[in-house]
PDB file of C-alpha atoms in Angstrom:
ATOM      1  CA  UNK A   1       0.189  -0.280   0.269  1.00 56.00           C
ATOM      2  CA  UNK A   2       1.781   3.019  -1.388  1.00 60.00           C
ATOM      3  CA  UNK A   3      -0.139   5.515   1.571  1.00 59.00           C
ATOM      4  CA  UNK A   4       1.173   3.364   3.930  1.00 60.00           C
ATOM      5  CA  UNK A   5       4.664   3.593   2.121  1.00 62.00           C
ATOM      6  CA  UNK A   6       4.312   7.056   2.562  1.00 59.00           C
ATOM      7  CA  UNK A   7       3.596   7.187   5.915  1.00 60.00           C
ATOM      8  CA  UNK A   8       6.883   5.880   6.757  1.00 61.00           C
ATOM      9  CA  UNK A   9       8.543   8.239   4.571  1.00 55.00           C
ATOM     10  CA  UNK A  10       7.193  11.114   6.791  1.00 52.00           C
ATOM     11  CA  UNK A  11       7.487   9.123   9.917  1.00 58.00           C
ATOM     12  CA  UNK A  12      11.023   8.588   9.411  1.00 62.00           C
ATOM     13  CA  UNK A  13      11.703  11.918   8.701  1.00 54.00           C
ATOM     14  CA  UNK A  14       9.760  12.796  11.872  1.00 65.00           C
ATOM     15  CA  UNK A  15      13.398  14.931  13.070  1.00 63.00           C
ATOM     16  CA  UNK A  16      13.314  17.235  10.341  1.00 69.00           C
ATOM     17  CA  UNK A  17       9.393  17.662   9.695  1.00 62.00           C
ATOM     18  CA  UNK A  18       7.165  19.442  12.951  1.00 70.00           C
ATOM     19  CA  UNK A  19       4.429  19.112  10.608  1.00 72.00           C
ATOM     20  CA  UNK A  20       5.234  15.044  10.099  1.00 66.00           C
ATOM     21  CA  UNK A  21       2.123  13.594  12.232  1.00 75.00           C
ATOM     22  CA  UNK A  22      -0.108  16.168  10.967  1.00 79.00           C
ATOM     23  CA  UNK A  23       0.579  14.738   7.255  1.00 77.00           C
ATOM     24  CA  UNK A  24       0.014  11.308   8.491  1.00 79.00           C
ATOM     25  CA  UNK A  25      -3.032  11.847   9.740  1.00 80.00           C
ATOM     26  CA  UNK A  26      -4.133  12.865   6.128  1.00 84.00           C
ATOM     27  CA  UNK A  27      -2.730  10.495   4.349  1.00 83.00           C
ATOM     28  CA  UNK A  28      -5.196   7.910   7.119  1.00 85.00           C
ATOM     29  CA  UNK A  29      -8.593  10.025   6.132  1.00 86.00           C
ATOM     30  CA  UNK A  30      -7.487   9.518   2.562  1.00 87.00           C
ATOM     31  CA  UNK A  31      -6.227   5.635   2.882  1.00 89.00           C
ATOM     32  CA  UNK A  32      -9.947   5.297   4.793  1.00 90.00           C
ATOM     33  CA  UNK A  33     -12.003   6.817   2.623  1.00 92.00           C
ATOM     34  CA  UNK A  34     -10.329   4.505  -0.394  1.00 92.00           C
ATOM     35  CA  UNK A  35     -11.306   1.371   1.466  1.00 94.00           C
ATOM     36  CA  UNK A  36     -14.583   2.896   1.416  1.00 92.00           C
ATOM     37  CA  UNK A  37     -14.769   2.843  -2.022  1.00 94.00           C
ATOM     38  CA  UNK A  38     -13.243  -0.768  -2.013  1.00 94.00           C
ATOM     39  CA  UNK A  39     -16.200  -1.608  -0.551  1.00 92.00           C
ATOM     40  CA  UNK A  40     -19.051  -0.128  -1.538  1.00 92.00           C
ATOM     41  CA  UNK A  41     -17.527  -1.751  -4.592  1.00 94.00           C
ATOM     42  CA  UNK A  42     -18.077  -5.341  -2.954  1.00 93.00           C
ATOM     43  CA  UNK A  43     -14.873  -5.896  -3.666  1.00 95.00           C
ATOM     44  CA  UNK A  44     -14.922  -7.489  -0.193  1.00 93.00           C
ATOM     45  CA  UNK A  45     -11.563  -9.206   0.144  1.00 94.00           C
ATOM     46  CA  UNK A  46      -9.555  -6.921  -1.227  1.00 96.00           C
ATOM     47  CA  UNK A  47     -10.705  -4.223   1.444  1.00 96.00           C
ATOM     48  CA  UNK A  48     -10.374  -6.832   4.690  1.00 97.00           C
ATOM     49  CA  UNK A  49      -6.376  -7.576   4.076  1.00 97.00           C
ATOM     50  CA  UNK A  50      -6.365  -3.371   2.492  1.00 95.00           C
ATOM     51  CA  UNK A  51      -8.076  -2.395   6.402  1.00 96.00           C
ATOM     52  CA  UNK A  52      -5.683  -4.583   8.500  1.00 96.00           C
ATOM     53  CA  UNK A  53      -3.253  -3.621   6.352  1.00 93.00           C
ATOM     54  CA  UNK A  54      -3.395   0.259   7.466  1.00 92.00           C
ATOM     55  CA  UNK A  55      -4.529  -0.858  10.884  1.00 93.00           C
ATOM     56  CA  UNK A  56      -1.453  -2.513  11.472  1.00 91.00           C
ATOM     57  CA  UNK A  57       1.089   0.417   9.905  1.00 86.00           C
ATOM     58  CA  UNK A  58      -1.412   3.305  11.559  1.00 85.00           C
ATOM     59  CA  UNK A  59      -0.008   1.329  15.107  1.00 83.00           C
ATOM     60  CA  UNK A  60       3.559   1.102  14.369  1.00 76.00           C
ATOM     61  CA  UNK A  61       2.762   4.518  13.063  1.00 76.00           C
ATOM     62  CA  UNK A  62       3.833   5.989  17.207  1.00 69.00           C
ATOM     63  CA  UNK A  63       0.815   9.303  15.743  1.00 74.00           C
ATOM     64  CA  UNK A  64      -0.813  10.518  19.196  1.00 77.00           C
ATOM     65  CA  UNK A  65      -4.397   9.424  17.269  1.00 85.00           C
ATOM     66  CA  UNK A  66      -2.618   6.129  16.034  1.00 85.00           C
ATOM     67  CA  UNK A  67      -4.825   3.475  18.541  1.00 90.00           C
ATOM     68  CA  UNK A  68      -8.080   5.405  17.339  1.00 91.00           C
ATOM     69  CA  UNK A  69      -7.511   5.074  13.532  1.00 91.00           C
ATOM     70  CA  UNK A  70      -5.710   1.277  14.132  1.00 93.00           C
ATOM     71  CA  UNK A  71      -9.249   0.825  16.147  1.00 95.00           C
ATOM     72  CA  UNK A  72     -11.345   1.727  13.739  1.00 94.00           C
ATOM     73  CA  UNK A  73      -9.063  -0.234  10.629  1.00 95.00           C
ATOM     74  CA  UNK A  74      -9.679  -2.884  12.953  1.00 96.00           C
ATOM     75  CA  UNK A  75     -13.194  -2.133  13.149  1.00 96.00           C
ATOM     76  CA  UNK A  76     -14.073  -1.988   9.724  1.00 96.00           C
ATOM     77  CA  UNK A  77     -12.490  -4.845   8.819  1.00 97.00           C
ATOM     78  CA  UNK A  78     -14.600  -7.274  11.474  1.00 97.00           C
ATOM     79  CA  UNK A  79     -16.934  -5.753  10.029  1.00 96.00           C
ATOM     80  CA  UNK A  80     -16.593  -7.373   6.114  1.00 97.00           C
ATOM     81  CA  UNK A  81     -16.048 -10.692   7.654  1.00 97.00           C
ATOM     82  CA  UNK A  82     -19.460 -10.169   9.485  1.00 96.00           C
ATOM     83  CA  UNK A  83     -21.397  -9.179   7.020  1.00 95.00           C
ATOM     84  CA  UNK A  84     -20.180 -10.051   3.692  1.00 95.00           C
ATOM     85  CA  UNK A  85     -17.836 -13.648   4.192  1.00 95.00           C
ATOM     86  CA  UNK A  86     -20.451 -16.338   3.366  1.00 93.00           C
ATOM     87  CA  UNK A  87     -18.007 -18.879   2.338  1.00 95.00           C
ATOM     88  CA  UNK A  88     -16.788 -21.234   4.758  1.00 95.00           C
ATOM     89  CA  UNK A  89     -13.348 -21.566   3.957  1.00 95.00           C
ATOM     90  CA  UNK A  90     -12.951 -17.836   3.081  1.00 96.00           C
ATOM     91  CA  UNK A  91     -14.484 -16.783   6.412  1.00 97.00           C
ATOM     92  CA  UNK A  92     -11.947 -19.240   8.793  1.00 97.00           C
ATOM     93  CA  UNK A  93      -8.917 -17.653   5.953  1.00 97.00           C
ATOM     94  CA  UNK A  94     -10.591 -14.120   7.358  1.00 98.00           C
ATOM     95  CA  UNK A  95     -10.594 -15.211  10.937  1.00 98.00           C
ATOM     96  CA  UNK A  96      -6.992 -16.266  10.503  1.00 98.00           C
ATOM     97  CA  UNK A  97      -5.465 -13.305   9.088  1.00 98.00           C
ATOM     98  CA  UNK A  98      -7.206 -10.773  11.529  1.00 98.00           C
ATOM     99  CA  UNK A  99      -5.745 -12.723  14.495  1.00 98.00           C
ATOM    100  CA  UNK A 100      -2.354 -12.947  12.567  1.00 97.00           C
ATOM    101  CA  UNK A 101      -2.429  -9.549  12.377  1.00 97.00           C
ATOM    102  CA  UNK A 102      -3.965  -8.662  15.522  1.00 96.00           C
ATOM    103  CA  UNK A 103      -1.070 -10.171  16.657  1.00 96.00           C
ATOM    104  CA  UNK A 104       1.593  -8.379  15.807  1.00 95.00           C
ATOM    105  CA  UNK A 105       0.027  -4.848  17.024  1.00 94.00           C
ATOM    106  CA  UNK A 106       1.565  -3.193  20.026  1.00 91.00           C
ATOM    107  CA  UNK A 107       0.162  -0.043  20.799  1.00 88.00           C
ATOM    108  CA  UNK A 108      -3.368  -0.463  21.643  1.00 94.00           C
ATOM    109  CA  UNK A 109      -4.245  -0.574  25.791  1.00 94.00           C
ATOM    110  CA  UNK A 110      -5.945  -2.961  27.178  1.00 95.00           C
ATOM    111  CA  UNK A 111      -8.975  -0.941  27.254  1.00 95.00           C
ATOM    112  CA  UNK A 112      -9.394  -1.776  22.840  1.00 95.00           C
ATOM    113  CA  UNK A 113      -6.603  -5.326  22.895  1.00 96.00           C
ATOM    114  CA  UNK A 114      -9.044  -7.216  25.725  1.00 97.00           C
ATOM    115  CA  UNK A 115     -11.900  -6.832  23.669  1.00 96.00           C
ATOM    116  CA  UNK A 116     -10.847  -7.665  20.201  1.00 97.00           C
ATOM    117  CA  UNK A 117      -8.788 -10.643  21.794  1.00 97.00           C
ATOM    118  CA  UNK A 118     -12.329 -11.735  23.145  1.00 97.00           C
ATOM    119  CA  UNK A 119     -14.192 -10.961  19.476  1.00 97.00           C
ATOM    120  CA  UNK A 120     -11.747 -13.030  17.620  1.00 98.00           C
ATOM    121  CA  UNK A 121     -12.336 -15.719  20.201  1.00 98.00           C
ATOM    122  CA  UNK A 122     -16.277 -14.952  19.282  1.00 98.00           C
ATOM    123  CA  UNK A 123     -16.136 -15.202  15.890  1.00 98.00           C
ATOM    124  CA  UNK A 124     -13.366 -18.274  15.793  1.00 98.00           C
ATOM    125  CA  UNK A 125     -15.984 -20.385  18.054  1.00 97.00           C
ATOM    126  CA  UNK A 126     -18.448 -19.477  15.530  1.00 97.00           C
ATOM    127  CA  UNK A 127     -17.337 -20.948  12.442  1.00 98.00           C
ATOM    128  CA  UNK A 128     -20.352 -23.047  10.612  1.00 96.00           C
ATOM    129  CA  UNK A 129     -17.206 -26.844  10.615  1.00 97.00           C
ATOM    130  CA  UNK A 130     -15.868 -28.184  14.143  1.00 98.00           C
ATOM    131  CA  UNK A 131     -12.682 -28.302  12.565  1.00 98.00           C
ATOM    132  CA  UNK A 132     -12.246 -24.278  11.231  1.00 98.00           C
ATOM    133  CA  UNK A 133     -13.467 -22.984  15.053  1.00 98.00           C
ATOM    134  CA  UNK A 134     -10.366 -26.013  16.366  1.00 98.00           C
ATOM    135  CA  UNK A 135      -7.759 -24.146  14.345  1.00 98.00           C
ATOM    136  CA  UNK A 136      -9.411 -20.697  14.469  1.00 98.00           C
ATOM    137  CA  UNK A 137      -9.996 -21.431  18.539  1.00 98.00           C
ATOM    138  CA  UNK A 138      -6.652 -22.643  18.921  1.00 98.00           C
ATOM    139  CA  UNK A 139      -5.094 -19.563  16.748  1.00 98.00           C
ATOM    140  CA  UNK A 140      -6.680 -16.850  19.540  1.00 98.00           C
ATOM    141  CA  UNK A 141      -4.488 -18.698  22.486  1.00 98.00           C
ATOM    142  CA  UNK A 142      -1.710 -16.878  20.523  1.00 98.00           C
ATOM    143  CA  UNK A 143      -3.165 -13.856  21.241  1.00 98.00           C
ATOM    144  CA  UNK A 144      -3.224 -14.181  25.243  1.00 97.00           C
ATOM    145  CA  UNK A 145       0.723 -15.082  24.725  1.00 98.00           C
ATOM    146  CA  UNK A 146       2.391 -13.651  22.719  1.00 97.00           C
ATOM    147  CA  UNK A 147      -0.121 -10.499  21.772  1.00 96.00           C
ATOM    148  CA  UNK A 148       1.066  -6.396  22.727  1.00 95.00           C
ATOM    149  CA  UNK A 149      -0.984  -4.009  24.100  1.00 93.00           C
ATOM    150  CA  UNK A 150       0.704  -0.251  25.199  1.00 91.00           C
ATOM    151  CA  UNK A 151       0.463  -1.164  28.850  1.00 91.00           C
ATOM    152  CA  UNK A 152       3.412  -4.090  29.122  1.00 85.00           C
ATOM    153  CA  UNK A 153       6.494  -2.250  28.187  1.00 84.00           C
ATOM    154  CA  UNK A 154       6.670  -3.821  24.520  1.00 84.00           C
ATOM    155  CA  UNK A 155       6.581  -7.554  26.413  1.00 94.00           C
ATOM    156  CA  UNK A 156       4.096 -10.586  25.020  1.00 96.00           C
ATOM    157  CA  UNK A 157       0.969 -10.789  27.256  1.00 97.00           C
ATOM    158  CA  UNK A 158       2.281 -14.585  28.668  1.00 97.00           C
ATOM    159  CA  UNK A 159      -1.687 -15.093  29.947  1.00 97.00           C
ATOM    160  CA  UNK A 160      -1.163 -18.248  31.008  1.00 98.00           C
ATOM    161  CA  UNK A 161      -4.918 -19.358  32.214  1.00 98.00           C
ATOM    162  CA  UNK A 162      -6.500 -17.325  28.553  1.00 98.00           C
ATOM    163  CA  UNK A 163      -4.374 -19.611  26.496  1.00 98.00           C
ATOM    164  CA  UNK A 164      -5.051 -22.460  28.483  1.00 98.00           C
ATOM    165  CA  UNK A 165      -8.735 -22.084  28.388  1.00 98.00           C
ATOM    166  CA  UNK A 166      -8.475 -21.350  25.036  1.00 98.00           C
ATOM    167  CA  UNK A 167      -6.603 -24.592  24.236  1.00 98.00           C
ATOM    168  CA  UNK A 168      -8.796 -25.818  26.123  1.00 98.00           C
ATOM    169  CA  UNK A 169     -11.758 -25.212  24.379  1.00 98.00           C
ATOM    170  CA  UNK A 170     -10.154 -26.401  21.634  1.00 98.00           C
ATOM    171  CA  UNK A 171      -9.757 -29.547  22.295  1.00 98.00           C
ATOM    172  CA  UNK A 172     -13.841 -29.710  22.871  1.00 98.00           C
ATOM    173  CA  UNK A 173     -14.525 -28.541  19.656  1.00 98.00           C
ATOM    174  CA  UNK A 174     -12.281 -31.729  18.569  1.00 98.00           C
ATOM    175  CA  UNK A 175     -13.786 -34.464  20.525  1.00 97.00           C
ATOM    176  CA  UNK A 176     -17.216 -33.240  18.506  1.00 97.00           C
ATOM    177  CA  UNK A 177     -16.335 -33.572  15.594  1.00 96.00           C
ATOM    178  CA  UNK A 178     -17.493 -36.459  12.957  1.00 94.00           C
ATOM    179  CA  UNK A 179     -15.367 -37.648  10.876  1.00 96.00           C
ATOM    180  CA  UNK A 180     -12.153 -40.036  13.591  1.00 96.00           C
ATOM    181  CA  UNK A 181      -9.132 -39.488  10.914  1.00 97.00           C
ATOM    182  CA  UNK A 182     -10.954 -35.435  11.120  1.00 97.00           C
ATOM    183  CA  UNK A 183      -9.991 -35.469  14.626  1.00 98.00           C
ATOM    184  CA  UNK A 184      -7.362 -36.748  15.389  1.00 98.00           C
ATOM    185  CA  UNK A 185      -5.651 -35.007  13.011  1.00 98.00           C
ATOM    186  CA  UNK A 186      -6.728 -31.591  15.394  1.00 98.00           C
ATOM    187  CA  UNK A 187      -5.321 -32.731  18.108  1.00 98.00           C
ATOM    188  CA  UNK A 188      -1.542 -34.105  16.312  1.00 98.00           C
ATOM    189  CA  UNK A 189      -2.528 -29.995  15.970  1.00 98.00           C
ATOM    190  CA  UNK A 190      -2.863 -29.646  18.798  1.00 98.00           C
ATOM    191  CA  UNK A 191      -0.520 -31.664  20.578  1.00 98.00           C
ATOM    192  CA  UNK A 192       1.797 -29.947  18.854  1.00 98.00           C
ATOM    193  CA  UNK A 193       0.670 -25.938  19.847  1.00 98.00           C
ATOM    194  CA  UNK A 194       0.447 -26.919  23.598  1.00 97.00           C
ATOM    195  CA  UNK A 195       4.331 -28.182  22.863  1.00 96.00           C
ATOM    196  CA  UNK A 196       5.031 -25.039  21.999  1.00 97.00           C
ATOM    197  CA  UNK A 197       3.276 -22.785  24.375  1.00 97.00           C
ATOM    198  CA  UNK A 198       4.803 -25.848  27.292  1.00 95.00           C
ATOM    199  CA  UNK A 199       8.545 -24.798  25.869  1.00 95.00           C
ATOM    200  CA  UNK A 200       7.668 -21.141  25.681  1.00 96.00           C
ATOM    201  CA  UNK A 201       7.507 -21.516  29.219  1.00 96.00           C
ATOM    202  CA  UNK A 202       3.234 -21.231  30.104  1.00 97.00           C
ATOM    203  CA  UNK A 203       3.142 -21.835  33.278  1.00 96.00           C
ATOM    204  CA  UNK A 204      -0.144 -23.258  33.286  1.00 98.00           C
ATOM    205  CA  UNK A 205      -0.044 -25.451  29.966  1.00 96.00           C
ATOM    206  CA  UNK A 206       2.121 -29.000  31.459  1.00 94.00           C
ATOM    207  CA  UNK A 207       4.017 -32.590  31.054  1.00 92.00           C
ATOM    208  CA  UNK A 208       1.099 -34.048  31.770  1.00 94.00           C
ATOM    209  CA  UNK A 209      -1.261 -32.166  29.869  1.00 95.00           C
ATOM    210  CA  UNK A 210       1.126 -33.008  26.782  1.00 95.00           C
ATOM    211  CA  UNK A 211       0.983 -37.483  27.483  1.00 94.00           C
ATOM    212  CA  UNK A 212      -2.673 -37.723  27.900  1.00 96.00           C
ATOM    213  CA  UNK A 213      -3.430 -36.044  24.604  1.00 97.00           C
ATOM    214  CA  UNK A 214      -1.130 -38.444  23.252  1.00 96.00           C
ATOM    215  CA  UNK A 215      -2.303 -40.564  24.781  1.00 96.00           C
ATOM    216  CA  UNK A 216      -5.637 -40.301  23.319  1.00 97.00           C
ATOM    217  CA  UNK A 217      -3.827 -40.039  19.979  1.00 97.00           C
ATOM    218  CA  UNK A 218      -2.987 -43.583  19.955  1.00 96.00           C
ATOM    219  CA  UNK A 219      -6.092 -44.972  21.306  1.00 96.00           C
ATOM    220  CA  UNK A 220      -7.736 -43.694  18.300  1.00 96.00           C
ATOM    221  CA  UNK A 221      -5.013 -44.504  15.572  1.00 95.00           C
ATOM    222  CA  UNK A 222      -5.483 -47.656  15.238  1.00 94.00           C
ATOM    223  CA  UNK A 223      -8.819 -47.277  14.373  1.00 94.00           C
ATOM    224  CA  UNK A 224      -8.744 -44.625  11.477  1.00 95.00           C
ATOM    225  CA  UNK A 225      -8.233 -46.399   7.447  1.00 94.00           C
ATOM    226  CA  UNK A 226      -5.318 -46.895   5.998  1.00 93.00           C
ATOM    227  CA  UNK A 227      -5.141 -44.455   3.341  1.00 95.00           C
ATOM    228  CA  UNK A 228      -2.365 -41.628   2.554  1.00 96.00           C
ATOM    229  CA  UNK A 229      -4.195 -39.113   4.646  1.00 94.00           C
ATOM    230  CA  UNK A 230      -3.955 -41.583   7.152  1.00 96.00           C
ATOM    231  CA  UNK A 231      -0.092 -42.371   6.450  1.00 97.00           C
ATOM    232  CA  UNK A 232      -0.083 -37.986   7.248  1.00 97.00           C
ATOM    233  CA  UNK A 233      -1.356 -37.768  10.183  1.00 97.00           C
ATOM    234  CA  UNK A 234       1.095 -40.331  11.569  1.00 97.00           C
ATOM    235  CA  UNK A 235       4.351 -39.281  10.086  1.00 97.00           C
ATOM    236  CA  UNK A 236       2.916 -35.960  11.887  1.00 98.00           C
ATOM    237  CA  UNK A 237       2.085 -37.029  15.143  1.00 97.00           C
ATOM    238  CA  UNK A 238       5.733 -39.557  15.116  1.00 96.00           C
ATOM    239  CA  UNK A 239       7.516 -36.438  14.278  1.00 97.00           C
ATOM    240  CA  UNK A 240       6.376 -34.886  16.344  1.00 96.00           C
ATOM    241  CA  UNK A 241       7.183 -37.663  19.520  1.00 95.00           C
ATOM    242  CA  UNK A 242      10.423 -37.557  17.848  1.00 94.00           C
ATOM    243  CA  UNK A 243      10.510 -33.854  18.745  1.00 94.00           C
ATOM    244  CA  UNK A 244       9.529 -34.505  22.539  1.00 93.00           C
ATOM    245  CA  UNK A 245      12.131 -37.257  22.966  1.00 90.00           C
ATOM    246  CA  UNK A 246      15.481 -34.799  22.667  1.00 90.00           C
ATOM    247  CA  UNK A 247      13.645 -31.793  23.944  1.00 85.00           C
ATOM    248  CA  UNK A 248      11.909 -32.938  26.831  1.00 78.00           C
ATOM    249  CA  UNK A 249      13.307 -36.322  27.509  1.00 72.00           C
ATOM    250  CA  UNK A 250       9.486 -38.339  27.649  1.00 67.00           C
ATOM    251  CA  UNK A 251       9.790 -41.428  25.489  1.00 57.00           C
ATOM    252  CA  UNK A 252       6.809 -43.156  22.972  1.00 54.00           C
ATOM    253  CA  UNK A 253       7.557 -45.763  20.751  1.00 50.00           C
ATOM    254  CA  UNK A 254       6.240 -44.207  17.265  1.00 50.00           C
ATOM    255  CA  UNK A 255       2.802 -45.706  15.486  1.00 52.00           C
TER     256      UNK A 255
END
């Protein structure tokens, strides 16, 4: 987005131009009007992505009104997601993009950061398909771990309890999947996320939880139909076990 690049130019020379912030504000207002025109033209995917790009650029700009404008851009992206994106595959892509973008913001106050985190979690849990719900909800766990707000001195939130709550919800959703192979695949994906949080010091995630999930996967794996999809799941699981053994010294027989 050229407007964002121009904003960064003014930001980089801010020591030489005492009107740089006023200029950046005008550019952001112009960007907002352009994106509103894209919305009217019903270019939903493009406008959603550009609203998120604009929000991230604005968040990193360091101007006084940055949070207000960035919040508006994120809100517009959410409005498009909720009102205009109806295809289930497109919904998962869109909410994943919103979550990933918001995870990178650093200048929202907790007053504004928490509602968006919660909105992401609610949106993810309302997706039509259970596998999509599971993946979106588990993505939200990262908002509570590596998300940053302006009141935390630039440090990640690392809210261990909220991380675990999100992961437990994802596991509950995966248990509701009717297709055995999809359910086991989700369990393996969630196992890798549990290991990620364990490796990174999330105090609420324990090796016992990892062992229990491994036990559940090993219990369900023999019931899967033979085929390429099952082979991929088994290989992913065995690779995960190898990693756990090398990283944590926990030993499990390969499946």
